[in-house]
Amino acid sequence: MYREYTMKKAIIKLTTVFGLSCLLIACGGGGGGGGSGNGGNNAPPPVQPIQPAPPAPQQPDAAPNIPAPPKDQALDTGAEGGSNPQKSPENDEMKNSSPSAQEKWEGACVAKSFCTAQNKNNVTVYNLKYVENADRLSGTPDKYTKQEEHITLKLGDNAKEEYKFTLLGTEGNEVGYYGYRHNVDDNRAHKNVELLYAINADFKHETQPSQLRAYYRKEKGFIYAPISNNQLSNNSLVNYGDVDLIYDEGKVSGSIYRSNNGDPSQLNKEKIFSIETKNSDKPSIEPIVNDLLGVIKQGDKAVLNYILADSEKGKDDHKYLFGSAKAETWIGVLAAEKSNEKPAEKQTNK
């Protein structure tokens, strides 16, 4: 009996100790929350694993110098169909140039030195400025400065101080032009003249018709000038004459008259040049008045080189006659149009 009592007392004591221990453990676990007693019932946050820092990206070596593709060439993306084909430079040039810029023009330029005639869309002219007391040692051109320019001709007269060109034809059928421009000699001390004409080759009549008989006339259709100028003044560098010609079965003859500048009161104009064709030779032209423009000598004969041109491509009407001449003391260019009016027969030669 006593033993049973003793065992129960021991069990109660152990149970008490065990309960106190559990209570202490529970209190100790909740005390770290620093908050209310309910903090002990919250589960601790799960530990997040520390991910290792990714390695720093390696800096590449200097990029190779890869040339960029041409402007007109697309990059090859590797997709089906490939890249766009590269454009041909010739195709671009043809696309960007107008049909008139591609036309072939031909003609003649006569002057003291070499010169050329050009397409009506790119005629060379010179801006000349007189420099008084120029210093050669400083590099300033002596007497004249010279700046090259390019102009496009319109139908009719195209004129400024240093040039004048007349373009013949109609809108869309610009056949040819004739005229003059001032230039300077090698040391730029004197002005000289370059006379020129040019026609669109599509309008040129390739053969000289042997059965054709026609009259060709034009007021101020002939321009003449001394082949060189030793004076600084350019007041008498060029002059105009009126053209009166007959084309008769391949032979050209006629006259150049001193221009009356449109004055109808001057019925009897002075004949200053004569044109004739002997046998099968080319036509010749010569001044029949002495000292024209002060230096052109009477009888200084030259060959008149000429061509015929149609008013429209393939029309075969021989509407225009263009020509040029170069003698010892003078130069000249000529343009005339077919006329129903016969050449004047009563002209004076003063």
JSON list of N, CA and C in Angstrom, two decimals, residues 219-291:
[
{"chain": "A", "resi": 219, "resn": "GLU", "atom": "N", "xyz": [16.71, 86.10, -141.37]},
{"chain": "A", "resi": 219, "resn": "GLU", "atom": "CA", "xyz": [17.29, 87.34, -140.88]},
{"chain": "A", "resi": 219, "resn": "GLU", "atom": "C", "xyz": [18.20, 87.04, -139.69]},
{"chain": "A", "resi": 220, "resn": "LYS", "atom": "N", "xyz": [19.36, 87.64, -139.69]},
{"chain": "A", "resi": 220, "resn": "LYS", "atom": "CA", "xyz": [20.37, 87.40, -138.66]},
{"chain": "A", "resi": 220, "resn": "LYS", "atom": "C", "xyz": [20.71, 85.92, -138.52]},
{"chain": "A", "resi": 221, "resn": "GLY", "atom": "N", "xyz": [20.67, 85.23, -139.65]},
{"chain": "A", "resi": 221, "resn": "GLY", "atom": "CA", "xyz": [21.01, 83.80, -139.63]},
{"chain": "A", "resi": 221, "resn": "GLY", "atom": "C", "xyz": [22.49, 83.54, -139.79]},
{"chain": "A", "resi": 222, "resn": "PHE", "atom": "N", "xyz": [23.27, 84.59, -140.08]},
{"chain": "A", "resi": 222, "resn": "PHE", "atom": "CA", "xyz": [24.72, 84.41, -140.24]},
{"chain": "A", "resi": 222, "resn": "PHE", "atom": "C", "xyz": [25.44, 85.25, -139.19]},
{"chain": "A", "resi": 223, "resn": "ILE", "atom": "N", "xyz": [26.36, 84.63, -138.47]},
{"chain": "A", "resi": 223, "resn": "ILE", "atom": "CA", "xyz": [27.18, 85.34, -137.48]},
{"chain": "A", "resi": 223, "resn": "ILE", "atom": "C", "xyz": [28.63, 85.26, -137.94]},
{"chain": "A", "resi": 224, "resn": "TYR", "atom": "N", "xyz": [29.31, 86.39, -137.97]},
{"chain": "A", "resi": 224, "resn": "TYR", "atom": "CA", "xyz": [30.72, 86.39, -138.37]},
{"chain": "A", "resi": 224, "resn": "TYR", "atom": "C", "xyz": [31.52, 87.21, -137.38]},
{"chain": "A", "resi": 225, "resn": "ALA", "atom": "N", "xyz": [32.82, 86.89, -137.30]},
{"chain": "A", "resi": 225, "resn": "ALA", "atom": "CA", "xyz": [33.69, 87.55, -136.33]},
{"chain": "A", "resi": 225, "resn": "ALA", "atom": "C", "xyz": [35.14, 87.43, -136.78]},
{"chain": "A", "resi": 226, "resn": "PRO", "atom": "N", "xyz": [36.01, 88.34, -136.35]},
{"chain": "A", "resi": 226, "resn": "PRO", "atom": "CA", "xyz": [37.44, 88.16, -136.61]},
{"chain": "A", "resi": 226, "resn": "PRO", "atom": "C", "xyz": [37.95, 86.93, -135.87]},
{"chain": "A", "resi": 227, "resn": "ILE", "atom": "N", "xyz": [38.91, 86.26, -136.45]},
{"chain": "A", "resi": 227, "resn": "ILE", "atom": "CA", "xyz": [39.40, 85.04, -135.83]},
{"chain": "A", "resi": 227, "resn": "ILE", "atom": "C", "xyz": [40.19, 85.31, -134.56]},
{"chain": "A", "resi": 228, "resn": "SER", "atom": "N", "xyz": [40.71, 86.53, -134.43]},
{"chain": "A", "resi": 228, "resn": "SER", "atom": "CA", "xyz": [41.39, 86.92, -133.19]},
{"chain": "A", "resi": 228, "resn": "SER", "atom": "C", "xyz": [41.14, 88.39, -132.94]},
{"chain": "A", "resi": 229, "resn": "ASN", "atom": "N", "xyz": [41.34, 88.78, -131.70]},
{"chain": "A", "resi": 229, "resn": "ASN", "atom": "CA", "xyz": [41.09, 90.16, -131.30]},
{"chain": "A", "resi": 229, "resn": "ASN", "atom": "C", "xyz": [42.28, 90.67, -130.51]},
{"chain": "A", "resi": 230, "resn": "ASN", "atom": "N", "xyz": [42.89, 91.72, -130.98]},
{"chain": "A", "resi": 230, "resn": "ASN", "atom": "CA", "xyz": [44.05, 92.29, -130.29]},
{"chain": "A", "resi": 230, "resn": "ASN", "atom": "C", "xyz": [43.69, 93.49, -129.45]},
{"chain": "A", "resi": 231, "resn": "GLN", "atom": "N", "xyz": [42.42, 93.80, -129.36]},
{"chain": "A", "resi": 231, "resn": "GLN", "atom": "CA", "xyz": [41.97, 94.93, -128.56]},
{"chain": "A", "resi": 231, "resn": "GLN", "atom": "C", "xyz": [41.15, 94.42, -127.37]},
{"chain": "A", "resi": 232, "resn": "LEU", "atom": "N", "xyz": [41.21, 95.13, -126.26]},
{"chain": "A", "resi": 232, "resn": "LEU", "atom": "CA", "xyz": [40.45, 94.72, -125.08]},
{"chain": "A", "resi": 232, "resn": "LEU", "atom": "C", "xyz": [38.96, 94.97, -125.26]},
{"chain": "A", "resi": 233, "resn": "SER", "atom": "N", "xyz": [38.60, 95.96, -126.06]},
{"chain": "A", "resi": 233, "resn": "SER", "atom": "CA", "xyz": [37.19, 96.26, -126.27]},
{"chain": "A", "resi": 233, "resn": "SER", "atom": "C", "xyz": [36.52, 95.12, -127.03]},
{"chain": "A", "resi": 234, "resn": "ASN", "atom": "N", "xyz": [35.29, 94.78, -126.65]},
{"chain": "A", "resi": 234, "resn": "ASN", "atom": "CA", "xyz": [34.57, 93.73, -127.35]},
{"chain": "A", "resi": 234, "resn": "ASN", "atom": "C", "xyz": [33.37, 94.28, -128.10]},
{"chain": "A", "resi": 235, "resn": "ASN", "atom": "N", "xyz": [33.41, 95.58, -128.39]},
{"chain": "A", "resi": 235, "resn": "ASN", "atom": "CA", "xyz": [32.26, 96.20, -129.05]},
{"chain": "A", "resi": 235, "resn": "ASN", "atom": "C", "xyz": [32.06, 95.69, -130.47]},
{"chain": "A", "resi": 236, "resn": "SER", "atom": "N", "xyz": [33.12, 95.25, -131.12]},
{"chain": "A", "resi": 236, "resn": "SER", "atom": "CA", "xyz": [33.02, 94.85, -132.52]},
{"chain": "A", "resi": 236, "resn": "SER", "atom": "C", "xyz": [33.48, 93.41, -132.73]},
{"chain": "A", "resi": 237, "resn": "LEU", "atom": "N", "xyz": [33.24, 92.55, -131.75]},
{"chain": "A", "resi": 237, "resn": "LEU", "atom": "CA", "xyz": [33.72, 91.18, -131.87]},
{"chain": "A", "resi": 237, "resn": "LEU", "atom": "C", "xyz": [32.84, 90.34, -132.78]},
{"chain": "A", "resi": 238, "resn": "VAL", "atom": "N", "xyz": [31.55, 90.58, -132.81]},
{"chain": "A", "resi": 238, "resn": "VAL", "atom": "CA", "xyz": [30.65, 89.79, -133.65]},
{"chain": "A", "resi": 238, "resn": "VAL", "atom": "C", "xyz": [29.68, 90.70, -134.37]},
{"chain": "A", "resi": 239, "resn": "ASN", "atom": "N", "xyz": [29.14, 90.18, -135.48]},
{"chain": "A", "resi": 239, "resn": "ASN", "atom": "CA", "xyz": [28.09, 90.90, -136.19]},
{"chain": "A", "resi": 239, "resn": "ASN", "atom": "C", "xyz": [27.22, 89.87, -136.90]},
{"chain": "A", "resi": 240, "resn": "TYR", "atom": "N", "xyz": [26.03, 90.35, -137.30]},
{"chain": "A", "resi": 240, "resn": "TYR", "atom": "CA", "xyz": [25.06, 89.46, -137.93]},
{"chain": "A", "resi": 240, "resn": "TYR", "atom": "C", "xyz": [24.82, 89.86, -139.38]},
{"chain": "A", "resi": 241, "resn": "GLY", "atom": "N", "xyz": [24.45, 88.86, -140.18]},
{"chain": "A", "resi": 241, "resn": "GLY", "atom": "CA", "xyz": [24.04, 89.11, -141.56]},
{"chain": "A", "resi": 241, "resn": "GLY", "atom": "C", "xyz": [22.77, 88.31, -141.86]},
{"chain": "A", "resi": 242, "resn": "ASP", "atom": "N", "xyz": [22.04, 88.76, -142.89]},
{"chain": "A", "resi": 242, "resn": "ASP", "atom": "CA", "xyz": [20.82, 88.07, -143.32]},
{"chain": "A", "resi": 242, "resn": "ASP", "atom": "C", "xyz": [21.16, 87.07, -144.42]},
{"chain": "A", "resi": 243, "resn": "VAL", "atom": "N", "xyz": [20.59, 85.87, -144.30]},
{"chain": "A", "resi": 243, "resn": "VAL", "atom": "CA", "xyz": [20.92, 84.76, -145.20]},
{"chain": "A", "resi": 243, "resn": "VAL", "atom": "C", "xyz": [19.88, 84.66, -146.32]},
{"chain": "A", "resi": 244, "resn": "ASP", "atom": "N", "xyz": [20.37, 84.47, -147.54]},
{"chain": "A", "resi": 244, "resn": "ASP", "atom": "CA", "xyz": [19.51, 84.31, -148.72]},
{"chain": "A", "resi": 244, "resn": "ASP", "atom": "C", "xyz": [20.17, 83.27, -149.63]},
{"chain": "A", "resi": 245, "resn": "LEU", "atom": "N", "xyz": [19.68, 82.00, -149.62]},
{"chain": "A", "resi": 245, "resn": "LEU", "atom": "CA", "xyz": [20.36, 80.91, -150.31]},
{"chain": "A", "resi": 245, "resn": "LEU", "atom": "C", "xyz": [19.41, 80.14, -151.22]},
{"chain": "A", "resi": 246, "resn": "ILE", "atom": "N", "xyz": [20.01, 79.47, -152.21]},
{"chain": "A", "resi": 246, "resn": "ILE", "atom": "CA", "xyz": [19.31, 78.51, -153.06]},
{"chain": "A", "resi": 246, "resn": "ILE", "atom": "C", "xyz": [20.03, 77.17, -152.96]},
{"chain": "A", "resi": 247, "resn": "TYR", "atom": "N", "xyz": [19.27, 76.13, -152.67]},
{"chain": "A", "resi": 247, "resn": "TYR", "atom": "CA", "xyz": [19.80, 74.76, -152.74]},
{"chain": "A", "resi": 247, "resn": "TYR", "atom": "C", "xyz": [19.24, 74.14, -154.02]},
{"chain": "A", "resi": 248, "resn": "ASP", "atom": "N", "xyz": [20.10, 73.84, -154.95]},
{"chain": "A", "resi": 248, "resn": "ASP", "atom": "CA", "xyz": [19.66, 73.37, -156.26]},
{"chain": "A", "resi": 248, "resn": "ASP", "atom": "C", "xyz": [20.43, 72.11, -156.63]},
{"chain": "A", "resi": 249, "resn": "GLU", "atom": "N", "xyz": [19.76, 70.99, -156.44]},
{"chain": "A", "resi": 249, "resn": "GLU", "atom": "CA", "xyz": [20.31, 69.68, -156.82]},
{"chain": "A", "resi": 249, "resn": "GLU", "atom": "C", "xyz": [21.71, 69.47, -156.26]},
{"chain": "A", "resi": 250, "resn": "GLY", "atom": "N", "xyz": [21.83, 69.71, -154.98]},
{"chain": "A", "resi": 250, "resn": "GLY", "atom": "CA", "xyz": [23.09, 69.43, -154.29]},
{"chain": "A", "resi": 250, "resn": "GLY", "atom": "C", "xyz": [24.08, 70.58, -154.29]},
{"chain": "A", "resi": 251, "resn": "LYS", "atom": "N", "xyz": [23.74, 71.70, -154.92]},
{"chain": "A", "resi": 251, "resn": "LYS", "atom": "CA", "xyz": [24.64, 72.85, -154.96]},
{"chain": "A", "resi": 251, "resn": "LYS", "atom": "C", "xyz": [24.01, 74.02, -154.21]},
{"chain": "A", "resi": 252, "resn": "VAL", "atom": "N", "xyz": [24.84, 74.70, -153.42]},
{"chain": "A", "resi": 252, "resn": "VAL", "atom": "CA", "xyz": [24.37, 75.83, -152.61]},
{"chain": "A", "resi": 252, "resn": "VAL", "atom": "C", "xyz": [24.99, 77.11, -153.14]},
{"chain": "A", "resi": 253, "resn": "SER", "atom": "N", "xyz": [24.16, 78.12, -153.31]},
{"chain": "A", "resi": 253, "resn": "SER", "atom": "CA", "xyz": [24.65, 79.44, -153.74]},
{"chain": "A", "resi": 253, "resn": "SER", "atom": "C", "xyz": [23.77, 80.50, -153.11]},
{"chain": "A", "resi": 254, "resn": "GLY", "atom": "N", "xyz": [24.28, 81.72, -153.11]},
{"chain": "A", "resi": 254, "resn": "GLY", "atom": "CA", "xyz": [23.49, 82.79, -152.53]},
{"chain": "A", "resi": 254, "resn": "GLY", "atom": "C", "xyz": [24.35, 83.90, -151.96]},
{"chain": "A", "resi": 255, "resn": "SER", "atom": "N", "xyz": [23.75, 84.65, -151.03]},
{"chain": "A", "resi": 255, "resn": "SER", "atom": "CA", "xyz": [24.41, 85.84, -150.52]},
{"chain": "A", "resi": 255, "resn": "SER", "atom": "C", "xyz": [24.10, 86.03, -149.04]},
{"chain": "A", "resi": 256, "resn": "ILE", "atom": "N", "xyz": [25.01, 86.77, -148.40]},
{"chain": "A", "resi": 256, "resn": "ILE", "atom": "CA", "xyz": [24.79, 87.26, -147.04]},
{"chain": "A", "resi": 256, "resn": "ILE", "atom": "C", "xyz": [24.75, 88.78, -147.13]},
{"chain": "A", "resi": 257, "resn": "TYR", "atom": "N", "xyz": [23.71, 89.36, -146.53]},
{"chain": "A", "resi": 257, "resn": "TYR", "atom": "CA", "xyz": [23.52, 90.81, -146.59]},
{"chain": "A", "resi": 257, "resn": "TYR", "atom": "C", "xyz": [23.71, 91.41, -145.19]},
{"chain": "A", "resi": 258, "resn": "ARG", "atom": "N", "xyz": [24.19, 92.62, -145.20]},
{"chain": "A", "resi": 258, "resn": "ARG", "atom": "CA", "xyz": [24.32, 93.33, -143.93]},
{"chain": "A", "resi": 258, "resn": "ARG", "atom": "C", "xyz": [22.94, 93.45, -143.29]},
{"chain": "A", "resi": 259, "resn": "SER", "atom": "N", "xyz": [22.82, 93.01, -142.05]},
{"chain": "A", "resi": 259, "resn": "SER", "atom": "CA", "xyz": [21.52, 92.98, -141.41]},
{"chain": "A", "resi": 259, "resn": "SER", "atom": "C", "xyz": [20.98, 94.39, -141.22]},
{"chain": "A", "resi": 260, "resn": "ASN", "atom": "N", "xyz": [19.69, 94.56, -141.53]},
{"chain": "A", "resi": 260, "resn": "ASN", "atom": "CA", "xyz": [19.06, 95.87, -141.31]},
{"chain": "A", "resi": 260, "resn": "ASN", "atom": "C", "xyz": [18.38, 95.93, -139.96]},
{"chain": "A", "resi": 261, "resn": "ASN", "atom": "N", "xyz": [18.62, 94.89, -139.14]},
{"chain": "A", "resi": 261, "resn": "ASN", "atom": "CA", "xyz": [18.06, 94.85, -137.78]},
{"chain": "A", "resi": 261, "resn": "ASN", "atom": "C", "xyz": [16.55, 95.03, -137.77]},
{"chain": "A", "resi": 262, "resn": "GLY", "atom": "N", "xyz": [15.90, 94.46, -138.80]},
{"chain": "A", "resi": 262, "resn": "GLY", "atom": "CA", "xyz": [14.44, 94.51, -138.84]},
{"chain": "A", "resi": 262, "resn": "GLY", "atom": "C", "xyz": [13.86, 95.82, -139.34]},
{"chain": "A", "resi": 263, "resn": "ASP", "atom": "N", "xyz": [14.70, 96.71, -139.87]},
{"chain": "A", "resi": 263, "resn": "ASP", "atom": "CA", "xyz": [14.21, 98.00, -140.35]},
{"chain": "A", "resi": 263, "resn": "ASP", "atom": "C", "xyz": [13.67, 97.83, -141.77]},
{"chain": "A", "resi": 264, "resn": "PRO", "atom": "N", "xyz": [12.35, 97.87, -141.95]},
{"chain": "A", "resi": 264, "resn": "PRO", "atom": "CA", "xyz": [11.77, 97.64, -143.29]},
{"chain": "A", "resi": 264, "resn": "PRO", "atom": "C", "xyz": [12.08, 98.75, -144.29]},
{"chain": "A", "resi": 265, "resn": "SER", "atom": "N", "xyz": [12.57, 99.87, -143.82]},
{"chain": "A", "resi": 265, "resn": "SER", "atom": "CA", "xyz": [12.87, 100.97, -144.75]},
{"chain": "A", "resi": 265, "resn": "SER", "atom": "C", "xyz": [14.12, 100.69, -145.57]},
{"chain": "A", "resi": 266, "resn": "GLN", "atom": "N", "xyz": [14.95, 99.77, -145.08]},
{"chain": "A", "resi": 266, "resn": "GLN", "atom": "CA", "xyz": [16.18, 99.44, -145.81]},
{"chain": "A", "resi": 266, "resn": "GLN", "atom": "C", "xyz": [15.88, 98.31, -146.79]},
{"chain": "A", "resi": 267, "resn": "LEU", "atom": "N", "xyz": [15.30, 98.70, -147.92]},
{"chain": "A", "resi": 267, "resn": "LEU", "atom": "CA", "xyz": [14.88, 97.70, -148.90]},
{"chain": "A", "resi": 267, "resn": "LEU", "atom": "C", "xyz": [16.08, 97.14, -149.65]},
{"chain": "A", "resi": 268, "resn": "ASN", "atom": "N", "xyz": [17.03, 97.95, -149.95]},
{"chain": "A", "resi": 268, "resn": "ASN", "atom": "CA", "xyz": [18.20, 97.52, -150.69]},
{"chain": "A", "resi": 268, "resn": "ASN", "atom": "C", "xyz": [19.38, 97.36, -149.73]},
{"chain": "A", "resi": 269, "resn": "LYS", "atom": "N", "xyz": [19.55, 96.14, -149.26]},
{"chain": "A", "resi": 269, "resn": "LYS", "atom": "CA", "xyz": [20.60, 95.87, -148.28]},
{"chain": "A", "resi": 269, "resn": "LYS", "atom": "C", "xyz": [21.93, 95.62, -148.97]},
{"chain": "A", "resi": 270, "resn": "GLU", "atom": "N", "xyz": [22.98, 95.85, -148.24]},
{"chain": "A", "resi": 270, "resn": "GLU", "atom": "CA", "xyz": [24.32, 95.70, -148.78]},
{"chain": "A", "resi": 270, "resn": "GLU", "atom": "C", "xyz": [24.76, 94.24, -148.72]},
{"chain": "A", "resi": 271, "resn": "LYS", "atom": "N", "xyz": [25.22, 93.74, -149.83]},
{"chain": "A", "resi": 271, "resn": "LYS", "atom": "CA", "xyz": [25.74, 92.37, -149.91]},
{"chain": "A", "resi": 271, "resn": "LYS", "atom": "C", "xyz": [27.17, 92.37, -149.39]},
{"chain": "A", "resi": 272, "resn": "ILE", "atom": "N", "xyz": [27.44, 91.49, -148.41]},
{"chain": "A", "resi": 272, "resn": "ILE", "atom": "CA", "xyz": [28.77, 91.50, -147.80]},
{"chain": "A", "resi": 272, "resn": "ILE", "atom": "C", "xyz": [29.52, 90.17, -147.95]},
{"chain": "A", "resi": 273, "resn": "PHE", "atom": "N", "xyz": [28.82, 89.07, -148.18]},
{"chain": "A", "resi": 273, "resn": "PHE", "atom": "CA", "xyz": [29.44, 87.77, -148.45]},
{"chain": "A", "resi": 273, "resn": "PHE", "atom": "C", "xyz": [28.75, 87.12, -149.64]},
{"chain": "A", "resi": 274, "resn": "SER", "atom": "N", "xyz": [29.52, 86.37, -150.40]},
{"chain": "A", "resi": 274, "resn": "SER", "atom": "CA", "xyz": [28.98, 85.64, -151.54]},
{"chain": "A", "resi": 274, "resn": "SER", "atom": "C", "xyz": [29.25, 84.15, -151.36]},
{"chain": "A", "resi": 275, "resn": "ILE", "atom": "N", "xyz": [28.26, 83.32, -151.73]},
{"chain": "A", "resi": 275, "resn": "ILE", "atom": "CA", "xyz": [28.38, 81.86, -151.61]},
{"chain": "A", "resi": 275, "resn": "ILE", "atom": "C", "xyz": [28.13, 81.24, -152.98]},
{"chain": "A", "resi": 276, "resn": "GLU", "atom": "N", "xyz": [29.01, 80.32, -153.37]},
{"chain": "A", "resi": 276, "resn": "GLU", "atom": "CA", "xyz": [28.84, 79.65, -154.65]},
{"chain": "A", "resi": 276, "resn": "GLU", "atom": "C", "xyz": [29.43, 78.24, -154.60]},
{"chain": "A", "resi": 277, "resn": "THR", "atom": "N", "xyz": [28.94, 77.39, -155.50]},
{"chain": "A", "resi": 277, "resn": "THR", "atom": "CA", "xyz": [29.45, 76.03, -155.64]},
{"chain": "A", "resi": 277, "resn": "THR", "atom": "C", "xyz": [29.90, 75.84, -157.08]},
{"chain": "A", "resi": 278, "resn": "LYS", "atom": "N", "xyz": [31.15, 75.49, -157.27]},
{"chain": "A", "resi": 278, "resn": "LYS", "atom": "CA", "xyz": [31.68, 75.25, -158.61]},
{"chain": "A", "resi": 278, "resn": "LYS", "atom": "C", "xyz": [31.84, 73.75, -158.84]},
{"chain": "A", "resi": 279, "resn": "ASN", "atom": "N", "xyz": [31.27, 73.31, -159.94]},
{"chain": "A", "resi": 279, "resn": "ASN", "atom": "CA", "xyz": [31.35, 71.89, -160.31]},
{"chain": "A", "resi": 279, "resn": "ASN", "atom": "C", "xyz": [30.83, 71.02, -159.17]},
{"chain": "A", "resi": 280, "resn": "SER", "atom": "N", "xyz": [31.62, 70.04, -158.76]},
{"chain": "A", "resi": 280, "resn": "SER", "atom": "CA", "xyz": [31.21, 69.13, -157.67]},
{"chain": "A", "resi": 280, "resn": "SER", "atom": "C", "xyz": [31.89, 69.48, -156.36]},
{"chain": "A", "resi": 281, "resn": "ASP", "atom": "N", "xyz": [32.51, 70.65, -156.29]},
{"chain": "A", "resi": 281, "resn": "ASP", "atom": "CA", "xyz": [33.20, 71.05, -155.08]},
{"chain": "A", "resi": 281, "resn": "ASP", "atom": "C", "xyz": [32.20, 71.42, -153.98]},
{"chain": "A", "resi": 282, "resn": "LYS", "atom": "N", "xyz": [32.72, 71.53, -152.77]},
{"chain": "A", "resi": 282, "resn": "LYS", "atom": "CA", "xyz": [31.90, 72.05, -151.68]},
{"chain": "A", "resi": 282, "resn": "LYS", "atom": "C", "xyz": [31.69, 73.55, -151.90]},
{"chain": "A", "resi": 283, "resn": "PRO", "atom": "N", "xyz": [30.61, 74.09, -151.39]},
{"chain": "A", "resi": 283, "resn": "PRO", "atom": "CA", "xyz": [30.38, 75.53, -151.57]},
{"chain": "A", "resi": 283, "resn": "PRO", "atom": "C", "xyz": [31.44, 76.35, -150.84]},
{"chain": "A", "resi": 284, "resn": "SER", "atom": "N", "xyz": [31.76, 77.48, -151.39]},
{"chain": "A", "resi": 284, "resn": "SER", "atom": "CA", "xyz": [32.70, 78.40, -150.77]},
{"chain": "A", "resi": 284, "resn": "SER", "atom": "C", "xyz": [31.99, 79.69, -150.41]},
{"chain": "A", "resi": 285, "resn": "ILE", "atom": "N", "xyz": [32.52, 80.39, -149.42]},
{"chain": "A", "resi": 285, "resn": "ILE", "atom": "CA", "xyz": [31.97, 81.67, -148.98]},
{"chain": "A", "resi": 285, "resn": "ILE", "atom": "C", "xyz": [33.13, 82.64, -148.82]},
{"chain": "A", "resi": 286, "resn": "GLU", "atom": "N", "xyz": [32.92, 83.87, -149.30]},
{"chain": "A", "resi": 286, "resn": "GLU", "atom": "CA", "xyz": [33.99, 84.87, -149.19]},
{"chain": "A", "resi": 286, "resn": "GLU", "atom": "C", "xyz": [33.41, 86.27, -148.98]},
{"chain": "A", "resi": 287, "resn": "PRO", "atom": "N", "xyz": [34.11, 87.08, -148.20]},
{"chain": "A", "resi": 287, "resn": "PRO", "atom": "CA", "xyz": [33.67, 88.48, -148.03]},
{"chain": "A", "resi": 287, "resn": "PRO", "atom": "C", "xyz": [33.97, 89.26, -149.30]},
{"chain": "A", "resi": 288, "resn": "ILE", "atom": "N", "xyz": [33.02, 90.09, -149.70]},
{"chain": "A", "resi": 288, "resn": "ILE", "atom": "CA", "xyz": [33.21, 90.90, -150.91]},
{"chain": "A", "resi": 288, "resn": "ILE", "atom": "C", "xyz": [33.33, 92.38, -150.55]},
{"chain": "A", "resi": 289, "resn": "VAL", "atom": "N", "xyz": [33.40, 92.66, -149.27]},
{"chain": "A", "resi": 289, "resn": "VAL", "atom": "CA", "xyz": [33.62, 94.03, -148.77]},
{"chain": "A", "resi": 289, "resn": "VAL", "atom": "C", "xyz": [34.89, 93.99, -147.94]},
{"chain": "A", "resi": 290, "resn": "ASN", "atom": "N", "xyz": [35.73, 94.99, -148.11]},
{"chain": "A", "resi": 290, "resn": "ASN", "atom": "CA", "xyz": [37.00, 95.01, -147.40]},
{"chain": "A", "resi": 290, "resn": "ASN", "atom": "C", "xyz": [36.85, 95.56, -145.98]},
{"chain": "A", "resi": 291, "resn": "ASP", "atom": "N", "xyz": [37.66, 95.04, -145.09]},
{"chain": "A", "resi": 291, "resn": "ASP", "atom": "CA", "xyz": [37.78, 95.53, -143.71]},
{"chain": "A", "resi": 291, "resn": "ASP", "atom": "C", "xyz": [36.46, 95.43, -142.93]}
]
